[in-house]
Amino acid sequence: MNLTRVEEGLKKAIKNPEAPLYLGLDHNRSMDSEELRLLVKKILDVHGNPQNAVYIESNPIPEYERNRIMSDDFEEPKSLLSQSVFGGTLATAKNKRRIVLLDRPSFERLLFETGNESRTYGKGKSPETRRLAGMLESYITYGMREKYWKRILKQAKAGDLIIMHPNHVQRITQEIPKESRNVFFLHKPTNVDSAGRHVLPPLTAEEIETLEKEREKARKKRARSGHQ
């Protein structure tokens, strides 16, 4: 990766010096650990300063790995950086900036449980069950999660860096006028077609109501299990 081109792209992306920078980084891509370290360092050097924060999508990083990275005695093993793009990003950024993890533990557990239920239900024979499981996973992943992030990101300020998957960056920044937002896609979003339209259609009010009922039912089931 050409770091000079990255630096030039970053400078062009800063359209509003009073706003934070959204960085689209695909955690499903593989990157050389040293290249990743140099890339993150370059981005941090170009944008902001040690007083600024880094907000990072934390769900792709396993909890045990995240706890290890955030510990005071953590050392950066090359194997960790090569296996996890977001983990490597977090490891490089943590010694230079204040870190704000976007996913709360309770929500991560909900995502994990939903994913397991979706995979289990998806193998069933009922098309309706498979459809509902897909809707539920989409709603949890692309709706509620980003809504929670937006509340946290209200405190982000000039010089702060916000790192998340390009698809999330695209959806969240759509509400911000182009001339007022700072967005740099290191990797391109993957959920749009050639015309720039979202492949994933928005849910209808009826579908959202159905999902809310399913979530409430699941919440009550977990509550009962916790008291047994």
mmCIF file of N, CA and C in Angstrom, residues 108-158:
data_model
loop_
_atom_site.group_PDB
_atom_site.id
_atom_site.type_symbol
_atom_site.label_atom_id
_atom_site.label_comp_id
_atom_site.label_asym_id
_atom_site.label_seq_id
_atom_site.Cartn_x
_atom_site.Cartn_y
_atom_site.Cartn_z
ATOM 1 N N GLU A 108 -23.006 -6.925 22.368
ATOM 2 C CA GLU A 108 -22.224 -7.945 21.678
ATOM 3 C C GLU A 108 -22.789 -9.329 21.969
ATOM 4 N N ARG A 109 -23.200 -9.563 23.209
ATOM 5 C CA ARG A 109 -23.793 -10.869 23.539
ATOM 6 C C ARG A 109 -25.083 -11.070 22.762
ATOM 7 N N LEU A 110 -25.862 -9.983 22.628
ATOM 8 C CA LEU A 110 -27.115 -10.066 21.875
ATOM 9 C C LEU A 110 -26.841 -10.402 20.412
ATOM 10 N N LEU A 111 -25.834 -9.767 19.835
ATOM 11 C CA LEU A 111 -25.462 -10.045 18.454
ATOM 12 C C LEU A 111 -25.015 -11.494 18.298
ATOM 13 N N PHE A 112 -24.234 -11.976 19.266
ATOM 14 C CA PHE A 112 -23.732 -13.348 19.212
ATOM 15 C C PHE A 112 -24.885 -14.345 19.289
ATOM 16 N N GLU A 113 -25.808 -14.099 20.218
ATOM 17 C CA GLU A 113 -26.949 -14.998 20.375
ATOM 18 C C GLU A 113 -27.834 -14.973 19.137
ATOM 19 N N THR A 114 -28.042 -13.779 18.593
ATOM 20 C CA THR A 114 -28.866 -13.653 17.393
ATOM 21 C C THR A 114 -28.239 -14.384 16.225
ATOM 22 N N GLY A 115 -26.912 -14.250 16.103
ATOM 23 C CA GLY A 115 -26.216 -14.945 15.025
ATOM 24 C C GLY A 115 -26.349 -16.441 15.145
ATOM 25 N N ASN A 116 -26.223 -16.957 16.365
ATOM 26 C CA ASN A 116 -26.379 -18.393 16.568
ATOM 27 C C ASN A 116 -27.796 -18.855 16.251
ATOM 28 N N GLU A 117 -28.784 -18.068 16.688
ATOM 29 C CA GLU A 117 -30.172 -18.426 16.413
ATOM 30 C C GLU A 117 -30.446 -18.399 14.906
ATOM 31 N N SER A 118 -29.896 -17.400 14.232
ATOM 32 C CA SER A 118 -30.117 -17.276 12.793
ATOM 33 C C SER A 118 -29.516 -18.452 12.049
ATOM 34 N N ARG A 119 -28.316 -18.848 12.441
ATOM 35 C CA ARG A 119 -27.680 -19.977 11.765
ATOM 36 C C ARG A 119 -28.446 -21.264 12.025
ATOM 37 N N THR A 120 -28.955 -21.401 13.259
ATOM 38 C CA THR A 120 -29.718 -22.610 13.590
ATOM 39 C C THR A 120 -31.042 -22.641 12.852
ATOM 40 N N TYR A 121 -31.766 -21.509 12.926
ATOM 41 C CA TYR A 121 -33.061 -21.445 12.256
ATOM 42 C C TYR A 121 -32.921 -21.521 10.742
ATOM 43 N N GLY A 122 -31.811 -20.998 10.238
ATOM 44 C CA GLY A 122 -31.616 -20.981 8.801
ATOM 45 C C GLY A 122 -31.514 -22.369 8.195
ATOM 46 N N LYS A 123 -31.206 -23.364 9.015
ATOM 47 C CA LYS A 123 -31.110 -24.735 8.529
ATOM 48 C C LYS A 123 -32.452 -25.454 8.595
ATOM 49 N N GLY A 124 -33.476 -24.780 9.148
ATOM 50 C CA GLY A 124 -34.789 -25.407 9.262
ATOM 51 C C GLY A 124 -35.480 -25.540 7.920
ATOM 52 N N LYS A 125 -36.623 -26.198 7.915
ATOM 53 C CA LYS A 125 -37.327 -26.456 6.668
ATOM 54 C C LYS A 125 -38.286 -25.334 6.287
ATOM 55 N N SER A 126 -38.678 -24.517 7.246
ATOM 56 C CA SER A 126 -39.679 -23.500 6.988
ATOM 57 C C SER A 126 -39.064 -22.260 6.321
ATOM 58 N N PRO A 127 -39.523 -21.886 5.120
ATOM 59 C CA PRO A 127 -39.026 -20.678 4.455
ATOM 60 C C PRO A 127 -39.304 -19.432 5.291
ATOM 61 N N GLU A 128 -40.437 -19.407 5.979
ATOM 62 C CA GLU A 128 -40.788 -18.261 6.807
ATOM 63 C C GLU A 128 -39.795 -18.105 7.958
ATOM 64 N N THR A 129 -39.385 -19.250 8.534
ATOM 65 C CA THR A 129 -38.418 -19.210 9.625
ATOM 66 C C THR A 129 -37.088 -18.674 9.130
ATOM 67 N N ARG A 130 -36.655 -19.123 7.965
ATOM 68 C CA ARG A 130 -35.399 -18.645 7.400
ATOM 69 C C ARG A 130 -35.489 -17.155 7.063
ATOM 70 N N ARG A 131 -36.627 -16.727 6.532
ATOM 71 C CA ARG A 131 -36.810 -15.325 6.180
ATOM 72 C C ARG A 131 -36.765 -14.443 7.427
ATOM 73 N N LEU A 132 -37.457 -14.899 8.488
ATOM 74 C CA LEU A 132 -37.499 -14.127 9.718
ATOM 75 C C LEU A 132 -36.120 -14.056 10.368
ATOM 76 N N ALA A 133 -35.380 -15.174 10.314
ATOM 77 C CA ALA A 133 -34.038 -15.188 10.888
ATOM 78 C C ALA A 133 -33.131 -14.213 10.143
ATOM 79 N N GLY A 134 -33.239 -14.159 8.831
ATOM 80 C CA GLY A 134 -32.441 -13.235 8.047
ATOM 81 C C GLY A 134 -32.804 -11.790 8.350
ATOM 82 N N MET A 135 -34.101 -11.512 8.486
ATOM 83 C CA MET A 135 -34.558 -10.170 8.821
ATOM 84 C C MET A 135 -34.038 -9.750 10.195
ATOM 85 N N LEU A 136 -34.113 -10.681 11.136
ATOM 86 C CA LEU A 136 -33.689 -10.385 12.499
ATOM 87 C C LEU A 136 -32.203 -10.044 12.536
ATOM 88 N N GLU A 137 -31.409 -10.837 11.829
ATOM 89 C CA GLU A 137 -29.975 -10.597 11.819
ATOM 90 C C GLU A 137 -29.666 -9.255 11.157
ATOM 91 N N SER A 138 -30.367 -8.952 10.059
ATOM 92 C CA SER A 138 -30.146 -7.689 9.354
ATOM 93 C C SER A 138 -30.543 -6.497 10.232
ATOM 94 N N TYR A 139 -31.660 -6.632 10.921
ATOM 95 C CA TYR A 139 -32.158 -5.541 11.756
ATOM 96 C C TYR A 139 -31.202 -5.255 12.909
ATOM 97 N N ILE A 140 -30.749 -6.343 13.549
ATOM 98 C CA ILE A 140 -29.836 -6.181 14.673
ATOM 99 C C ILE A 140 -28.521 -5.593 14.204
ATOM 100 N N THR A 141 -27.981 -6.104 13.097
ATOM 101 C CA THR A 141 -26.664 -5.698 12.636
ATOM 102 C C THR A 141 -26.663 -4.293 12.060
ATOM 103 N N TYR A 142 -27.641 -3.971 11.222
ATOM 104 C CA TYR A 142 -27.594 -2.711 10.484
ATOM 105 C C TYR A 142 -28.492 -1.608 11.050
ATOM 106 N N GLY A 143 -29.369 -1.951 11.993
ATOM 107 C CA GLY A 143 -30.263 -0.943 12.518
ATOM 108 C C GLY A 143 -29.937 -0.516 13.935
ATOM 109 N N MET A 144 -30.209 -1.401 14.870
ATOM 110 C CA MET A 144 -30.033 -1.048 16.279
ATOM 111 C C MET A 144 -28.595 -0.715 16.622
ATOM 112 N N ARG A 145 -27.680 -1.484 16.068
ATOM 113 C CA ARG A 145 -26.269 -1.297 16.395
ATOM 114 C C ARG A 145 -25.798 0.097 15.988
ATOM 115 N N GLU A 146 -26.100 0.481 14.765
ATOM 116 C CA GLU A 146 -25.679 1.793 14.289
ATOM 117 C C GLU A 146 -26.395 2.924 15.035
ATOM 118 N N LYS A 147 -27.637 2.678 15.445
ATOM 119 C CA LYS A 147 -28.370 3.678 16.209
ATOM 120 C C LYS A 147 -27.667 3.930 17.539
ATOM 121 N N TYR A 148 -27.181 2.870 18.168
ATOM 122 C CA TYR A 148 -26.437 3.000 19.421
ATOM 123 C C TYR A 148 -25.118 3.736 19.184
ATOM 124 N N TRP A 149 -24.428 3.397 18.100
ATOM 125 C CA TRP A 149 -23.172 4.068 17.776
ATOM 126 C C TRP A 149 -23.370 5.567 17.614
ATOM 127 N N LYS A 150 -24.450 5.946 16.948
ATOM 128 C CA LYS A 150 -24.695 7.367 16.684
ATOM 129 C C LYS A 150 -24.779 8.165 17.979
ATOM 130 N N ARG A 151 -25.357 7.559 19.015
ATOM 131 C CA ARG A 151 -25.451 8.252 20.305
ATOM 132 C C ARG A 151 -24.057 8.488 20.880
ATOM 133 N N ILE A 152 -23.178 7.495 20.747
ATOM 134 C CA ILE A 152 -21.809 7.639 21.250
ATOM 135 C C ILE A 152 -21.045 8.668 20.432
ATOM 136 N N LEU A 153 -21.248 8.639 19.116
ATOM 137 C CA LEU A 153 -20.479 9.490 18.216
ATOM 138 C C LEU A 153 -20.856 10.966 18.304
ATOM 139 N N LYS A 154 -21.924 11.273 19.019
ATOM 140 C CA LYS A 154 -22.296 12.678 19.208
ATOM 141 C C LYS A 154 -21.214 13.432 19.982
ATOM 142 N N GLN A 155 -20.407 12.698 20.753
ATOM 143 C CA GLN A 155 -19.367 13.355 21.538
ATOM 144 C C GLN A 155 -18.045 13.478 20.758
ATOM 145 N N ALA A 156 -17.972 12.875 19.565
ATOM 146 C CA ALA A 156 -16.750 12.967 18.757
ATOM 147 C C ALA A 156 -16.561 14.401 18.271
ATOM 148 N N LYS A 157 -15.298 14.826 18.220
ATOM 149 C CA LYS A 157 -15.005 16.223 17.845
ATOM 150 C C LYS A 157 -13.892 16.276 16.807
ATOM 151 N N ALA A 158 -13.539 17.484 16.427
ATOM 152 C CA ALA A 158 -12.483 17.693 15.434
ATOM 153 C C ALA A 158 -11.203 16.982 15.845
#
